[in-house]
């Protein structure tokens, strides 16, 4: 090969290498993308009242997570679109860019943090167990769950908690609403959910009962999930969350959403 051709070849290889490494580097600014589009796309799993649930009258997704999403969109100066999906599909939707952020009462965990980033915690709740009212005297402690069918939502921290209960048989389903039906029909014996969710379902279903079983060491803090390496977007979200917490608006949203859950009963 002639010397000149060799040099040319080396230059071409160097240029191609540079271009490719540039492509690998993610320099997309998620915040700009959202602002340019004029719309924030939020993924959620609306089976978790009062966090997010379907308004039976309008068919719309409502709840305190949705109120928070509205505030984030408002502060960004964009419209809001809610995309409904199963809880266990939310993080994939986020990483593939199907949604911009996730608000679903989602608890930051080390595994999740490997694929996405989380905002500050905006709400904390303890884990509880609900049972059929007929079993309220027979299932009142963790030991009573031995040999019992314990229902949990797929892909949640509750699924991890259930796996730790020695002697319990775990049933995982994609939707909390289906698990509630299973409990009502006694196809499962217990269901683990965060306290506000347990209270909502028990209030609306007189055949369900909230036990005093808790898992104190498990923190059920909720945070907004964003794509990895979106510092600009994350900063803006944390700003909105801080404003809402400073103004006590999150508590107000929780109370209002809880009242809306109860109103569905009649
Ligand atoms: N906090 C729990 C978790 O992150 C459960 C959240 C379930 N949320 C829902 N919208 N169904 O695993």
CSV table of C-alpha atoms and ligand atoms in Angstrom, one decimal:
chain,number,residue,atom,x,y,z
A,1,UNK,CA,0.0,0.0,0.0
A,2,UNK,CA,1.3,3.5,-0.9
A,3,UNK,CA,2.3,5.7,2.1
A,4,UNK,CA,-0.3,8.3,1.1
A,5,UNK,CA,-3.1,5.8,0.9
A,6,UNK,CA,-2.1,4.4,4.3
A,7,UNK,CA,-2.3,7.8,5.9
A,8,UNK,CA,-5.6,8.5,4.3
A,9,UNK,CA,-6.9,5.2,5.6
A,10,UNK,CA,-5.8,6.0,9.1
A,11,UNK,CA,-7.5,9.4,8.9
A,12,UNK,CA,-10.7,7.8,7.8
A,13,UNK,CA,-10.6,5.3,10.6
A,14,UNK,CA,-9.9,8.1,13.1
A,15,UNK,CA,-12.8,10.2,11.8
A,16,UNK,CA,-15.3,7.2,11.8
A,17,UNK,CA,-14.2,6.4,15.3
A,18,UNK,CA,-14.8,9.9,16.5
A,19,UNK,CA,-18.2,10.0,14.9
A,20,UNK,CA,-19.2,6.7,16.4
A,21,UNK,CA,-18.1,7.7,19.9
A,22,UNK,CA,-20.0,10.9,19.5
A,23,UNK,CA,-23.2,8.9,18.7
A,24,UNK,CA,-22.7,6.7,21.7
A,25,UNK,CA,-22.5,9.7,24.0
A,26,UNK,CA,-26.0,10.7,24.9
A,27,UNK,CA,-26.1,14.5,24.6
A,28,UNK,CA,-29.9,14.7,24.2
A,29,UNK,CA,-31.3,17.2,26.6
A,30,UNK,CA,-34.6,15.7,27.8
A,31,UNK,CA,-35.8,19.0,29.1
A,32,UNK,CA,-35.3,20.6,25.7
A,33,UNK,CA,-37.1,17.8,24.0
A,34,UNK,CA,-40.1,18.2,26.2
A,35,UNK,CA,-40.2,21.9,25.9
A,36,UNK,CA,-39.8,21.8,22.1
A,37,UNK,CA,-42.6,19.2,21.9
A,38,UNK,CA,-44.7,21.4,24.2
A,39,UNK,CA,-45.9,18.3,26.0
A,40,UNK,CA,-44.8,16.2,29.0
A,41,UNK,CA,-45.6,12.5,28.6
A,42,UNK,CA,-46.1,10.8,31.9
A,43,UNK,CA,-46.4,7.0,32.3
A,44,UNK,CA,-48.5,5.5,35.1
A,45,UNK,CA,-50.3,2.5,36.3
A,46,UNK,CA,-53.8,3.7,37.4
A,47,UNK,CA,-54.7,0.9,39.8
A,48,UNK,CA,-53.3,2.5,42.9
A,49,UNK,CA,-55.8,4.9,44.6
A,50,UNK,CA,-55.2,7.5,45.9
A,51,UNK,CA,-51.9,7.7,43.9
A,52,UNK,CA,-53.5,7.1,40.5
A,53,UNK,CA,-56.8,5.5,39.6
A,54,UNK,CA,-59.6,5.8,37.0
A,55,UNK,CA,-62.4,8.2,37.7
A,56,UNK,CA,-65.5,6.0,37.2
A,57,UNK,CA,-67.5,8.8,35.9
A,58,UNK,CA,-65.2,10.3,33.3
A,59,UNK,CA,-62.9,7.3,32.6
A,60,UNK,CA,-60.0,9.8,33.2
A,61,UNK,CA,-56.9,9.0,35.3
A,62,UNK,CA,-56.9,11.0,38.5
A,63,UNK,CA,-55.0,10.9,41.8
A,64,UNK,CA,-52.4,12.8,43.7
A,65,UNK,CA,-49.6,11.7,41.4
A,66,UNK,CA,-51.6,13.1,38.5
A,67,UNK,CA,-51.9,16.4,40.4
A,68,UNK,CA,-48.2,16.5,40.9
A,69,UNK,CA,-47.7,15.7,37.2
A,70,UNK,CA,-49.9,18.6,36.3
A,71,UNK,CA,-47.8,20.9,38.5
A,72,UNK,CA,-44.6,19.7,36.8
A,73,UNK,CA,-46.1,20.3,33.4
A,74,UNK,CA,-47.3,23.7,34.5
A,75,UNK,CA,-43.9,24.7,35.8
A,76,UNK,CA,-42.3,23.5,32.5
A,77,UNK,CA,-44.9,25.5,30.6
A,78,UNK,CA,-46.1,22.5,28.6
A,79,UNK,CA,-49.2,20.3,28.2
A,80,UNK,CA,-49.6,17.0,30.0
A,81,UNK,CA,-50.3,13.6,28.5
A,82,UNK,CA,-50.9,10.6,30.7
A,83,UNK,CA,-50.1,7.1,29.3
A,84,UNK,CA,-51.6,4.2,31.1
A,85,UNK,CA,-49.7,0.9,31.3
A,86,UNK,CA,-48.9,-2.0,33.6
A,87,UNK,CA,-46.7,-1.1,36.5
A,88,UNK,CA,-44.0,-3.6,35.4
A,89,UNK,CA,-43.9,-2.0,31.9
A,90,UNK,CA,-43.2,1.5,33.1
A,91,UNK,CA,-39.4,1.5,33.4
A,92,UNK,CA,-39.1,-0.1,29.9
A,93,UNK,CA,-41.4,2.6,28.5
A,94,UNK,CA,-39.1,5.2,30.1
A,95,UNK,CA,-35.8,3.8,28.9
A,96,UNK,CA,-37.1,3.4,25.3
A,97,UNK,CA,-38.5,6.9,25.3
A,98,UNK,CA,-42.2,6.0,25.1
A,99,UNK,CA,-42.7,8.3,28.1
A,100,UNK,CA,-40.7,11.2,29.5
A,101,UNK,CA,-41.2,10.5,33.2
A,102,UNK,CA,-42.9,8.0,35.4
A,103,UNK,CA,-45.2,8.9,38.4
A,104,UNK,CA,-46.7,5.7,39.8
A,105,UNK,CA,-46.0,5.7,43.5
A,106,UNK,CA,-42.7,4.3,42.5
A,107,UNK,CA,-40.1,3.6,45.2
A,108,UNK,CA,-36.5,4.1,44.3
A,109,UNK,CA,-34.6,0.9,44.7
A,110,UNK,CA,-30.9,0.0,43.9
A,111,UNK,CA,-32.0,-2.2,41.0
A,112,UNK,CA,-34.2,0.4,39.4
A,113,UNK,CA,-31.5,3.0,39.9
A,114,UNK,CA,-29.3,1.0,37.5
A,115,UNK,CA,-31.6,1.8,34.6
A,116,UNK,CA,-33.2,5.1,35.6
A,117,UNK,CA,-32.7,8.1,37.8
A,118,UNK,CA,-35.1,9.3,40.6
A,119,UNK,CA,-36.2,12.7,41.9
A,120,UNK,CA,-36.4,13.5,45.6
A,121,UNK,CA,-38.9,11.5,47.6
A,122,UNK,CA,-42.3,13.3,47.6
A,123,UNK,CA,-44.4,11.0,49.7
A,124,UNK,CA,-43.8,8.1,52.1
A,125,UNK,CA,-46.1,5.4,53.2
A,126,UNK,CA,-45.8,2.1,55.1
A,127,UNK,CA,-46.5,-1.3,53.7
A,128,UNK,CA,-49.7,-3.0,54.9
A,129,UNK,CA,-51.7,-6.2,54.4
A,130,UNK,CA,-55.4,-6.5,53.5
A,131,UNK,CA,-57.4,-9.7,53.8
A,132,UNK,CA,-61.0,-10.8,53.3
A,133,UNK,CA,-63.2,-9.5,56.2
A,134,UNK,CA,-64.2,-13.1,56.9
A,135,UNK,CA,-60.5,-13.8,57.7
A,136,UNK,CA,-59.8,-10.8,59.9
A,137,UNK,CA,-59.4,-12.9,63.0
A,138,UNK,CA,-57.4,-15.7,61.4
A,139,UNK,CA,-54.9,-13.6,59.6
A,140,UNK,CA,-53.6,-10.9,62.0
A,141,UNK,CA,-49.8,-11.5,62.1
A,142,UNK,CA,-47.0,-12.3,59.8
A,143,UNK,CA,-46.9,-15.9,61.1
A,144,UNK,CA,-50.5,-16.3,60.0
A,145,UNK,CA,-49.4,-15.9,56.4
A,146,UNK,CA,-47.5,-19.2,56.5
A,147,UNK,CA,-49.1,-21.5,53.9
A,148,UNK,CA,-51.3,-18.7,52.7
A,149,UNK,CA,-51.6,-17.2,49.2
A,150,UNK,CA,-50.2,-13.7,49.3
A,151,UNK,CA,-51.0,-11.4,46.4
A,152,UNK,CA,-48.6,-8.7,45.1
A,153,UNK,CA,-48.3,-6.6,42.0
A,154,UNK,CA,-45.7,-7.8,39.5
A,155,UNK,CA,-42.4,-5.9,39.6
A,156,UNK,CA,-43.1,-4.0,42.8
A,157,UNK,CA,-41.2,-3.8,46.1
A,158,UNK,CA,-44.2,-5.6,47.6
A,159,UNK,CA,-43.3,-8.6,45.4
A,160,UNK,CA,-39.8,-8.5,47.0
A,161,UNK,CA,-41.3,-8.2,50.5
A,162,UNK,CA,-43.6,-11.2,49.9
A,163,UNK,CA,-40.8,-13.3,48.7
A,164,UNK,CA,-39.1,-12.8,52.1
A,165,UNK,CA,-42.1,-14.1,54.1
A,166,UNK,CA,-41.2,-17.6,55.0
A,167,UNK,CA,-43.8,-20.2,54.2
A,168,UNK,CA,-46.0,-17.9,52.2
A,169,UNK,CA,-47.1,-18.7,48.6
A,170,UNK,CA,-46.8,-15.6,46.5
A,171,UNK,CA,-49.2,-14.8,43.6
A,172,UNK,CA,-48.0,-12.0,41.3
A,173,UNK,CA,-50.4,-10.2,39.0
A,174,UNK,CA,-50.0,-7.2,36.7
A,175,UNK,CA,-52.8,-5.2,38.1
A,176,UNK,CA,-53.9,-4.3,41.7
A,177,UNK,CA,-57.5,-4.2,40.6
A,178,UNK,CA,-57.3,-7.9,39.6
A,179,UNK,CA,-55.6,-8.8,42.9
A,180,UNK,CA,-58.4,-7.1,44.8
A,181,UNK,CA,-61.0,-9.2,42.8
A,182,UNK,CA,-58.9,-12.3,43.7
A,183,UNK,CA,-59.1,-11.3,47.3
A,184,UNK,CA,-62.8,-10.7,47.3
A,185,UNK,CA,-63.3,-14.2,45.7
A,186,UNK,CA,-60.9,-15.7,48.3
A,187,UNK,CA,-58.6,-17.0,45.5
A,188,UNK,CA,-55.8,-15.3,47.5
A,189,UNK,CA,-55.7,-14.8,51.3
A,190,UNK,CA,-53.8,-11.5,51.6
A,191,UNK,CA,-52.7,-8.6,49.6
A,192,UNK,CA,-49.7,-6.3,50.3
A,193,UNK,CA,-50.0,-2.6,49.3
A,194,UNK,CA,-49.0,0.7,50.7
A,195,UNK,CA,-51.2,2.0,53.5
A,196,UNK,CA,-53.2,4.8,51.6
A,197,UNK,CA,-54.0,2.2,48.9
A,198,UNK,CA,-55.1,-0.4,51.4
A,199,UNK,CA,-57.3,2.3,53.1
A,200,UNK,CA,-58.9,3.2,49.8
A,201,UNK,CA,-59.8,-0.3,48.8
A,202,UNK,CA,-61.1,-1.2,52.2
A,203,UNK,CA,-63.2,1.9,52.3
A,204,UNK,CA,-64.8,1.0,49.0
A,205,UNK,CA,-65.2,-2.8,49.7
A,206,UNK,CA,-66.9,-3.7,52.9
A,207,UNK,CA,-65.8,-7.3,52.4
A,208,UNK,CA,-62.2,-6.4,52.7
A,209,UNK,CA,-60.3,-5.7,56.0
A,210,UNK,CA,-57.1,-3.8,56.8
A,211,UNK,CA,-54.9,-5.8,59.2
A,212,UNK,CA,-52.4,-4.3,61.6
A,213,UNK,CA,-49.5,-6.3,59.9
A,214,UNK,CA,-46.8,-4.0,58.9
A,215,UNK,CA,-43.2,-4.2,57.5
A,216,UNK,CA,-41.7,-1.2,59.3
A,217,UNK,CA,-38.2,-1.6,57.9
A,218,UNK,CA,-39.4,-1.3,54.3
A,219,UNK,CA,-39.6,2.3,53.2
A,220,UNK,CA,-42.3,3.0,50.7
A,221,UNK,CA,-41.1,6.4,49.5
A,222,UNK,CA,-42.4,7.6,46.1
A,223,UNK,CA,-40.3,9.5,43.6
A,224,UNK,CA,-40.5,10.5,40.0
A,225,UNK,CA,-38.5,8.4,37.6
A,226,UNK,CA,-36.6,10.0,34.7
A,227,UNK,CA,-34.3,8.7,32.0
A,228,UNK,CA,-30.7,8.3,33.1
A,229,UNK,CA,-28.5,11.3,32.6
A,230,UNK,CA,-31.2,14.0,32.4
A,231,UNK,CA,-29.8,16.4,35.0
A,232,UNK,CA,-31.6,19.5,33.6
A,233,UNK,CA,-35.0,17.8,33.7
A,234,UNK,CA,-34.4,16.3,37.1
A,235,UNK,CA,-33.5,19.7,38.5
A,236,UNK,CA,-36.7,21.2,37.3
A,237,UNK,CA,-38.8,18.3,38.7
A,238,UNK,CA,-37.1,18.6,42.1
A,239,UNK,CA,-37.8,22.3,42.0
A,240,UNK,CA,-41.5,21.7,41.5
A,241,UNK,CA,-41.6,19.0,44.2
A,242,UNK,CA,-39.9,21.3,46.6
A,243,UNK,CA,-42.4,24.1,45.9
A,244,UNK,CA,-45.3,21.6,46.4
A,245,UNK,CA,-43.8,20.4,49.7
A,246,UNK,CA,-43.1,23.9,50.9
A,247,UNK,CA,-46.6,25.0,50.2
A,248,UNK,CA,-48.1,21.8,51.8
A,249,UNK,CA,-49.7,21.0,48.5
A,250,UNK,CA,-48.8,17.4,48.4
A,251,UNK,CA,-50.7,16.7,51.6
A,252,UNK,CA,-53.6,18.6,50.1
A,253,UNK,CA,-53.5,16.6,46.9
A,254,UNK,CA,-53.4,13.3,48.9
A,255,UNK,CA,-56.4,14.4,51.0
A,256,UNK,CA,-58.4,15.5,47.9
A,257,UNK,CA,-57.6,12.3,46.0
A,258,UNK,CA,-58.5,10.2,49.0
A,259,UNK,CA,-61.9,11.9,49.2
A,260,UNK,CA,-62.4,11.3,45.5
A,261,UNK,CA,-61.8,7.6,46.0
A,262,UNK,CA,-64.5,7.6,48.7
A,263,UNK,CA,-66.9,9.5,46.5
A,264,UNK,CA,-66.8,6.7,43.9
A,265,UNK,CA,-68.6,4.4,46.3
A,266,UNK,CA,-72.1,5.6,45.9
B,1,LIG,N1,-44.3,1.6,45.8
B,1,LIG,C1,-44.3,0.3,45.2
B,1,LIG,C2,-43.2,0.1,44.2
B,1,LIG,O1,-42.5,1.0,43.8
B,1,LIG,C3,-45.6,0.0,44.5
B,1,LIG,C4,-46.1,1.0,43.5
B,1,LIG,C5,-47.3,0.5,42.7
B,1,LIG,N2,-47.8,1.6,41.9
B,1,LIG,C6,-48.9,1.5,41.0
B,1,LIG,N3,-49.2,2.5,40.4
B,1,LIG,N4,-49.5,0.4,40.9
B,1,LIG,O2,-42.8,-1.0,43.9
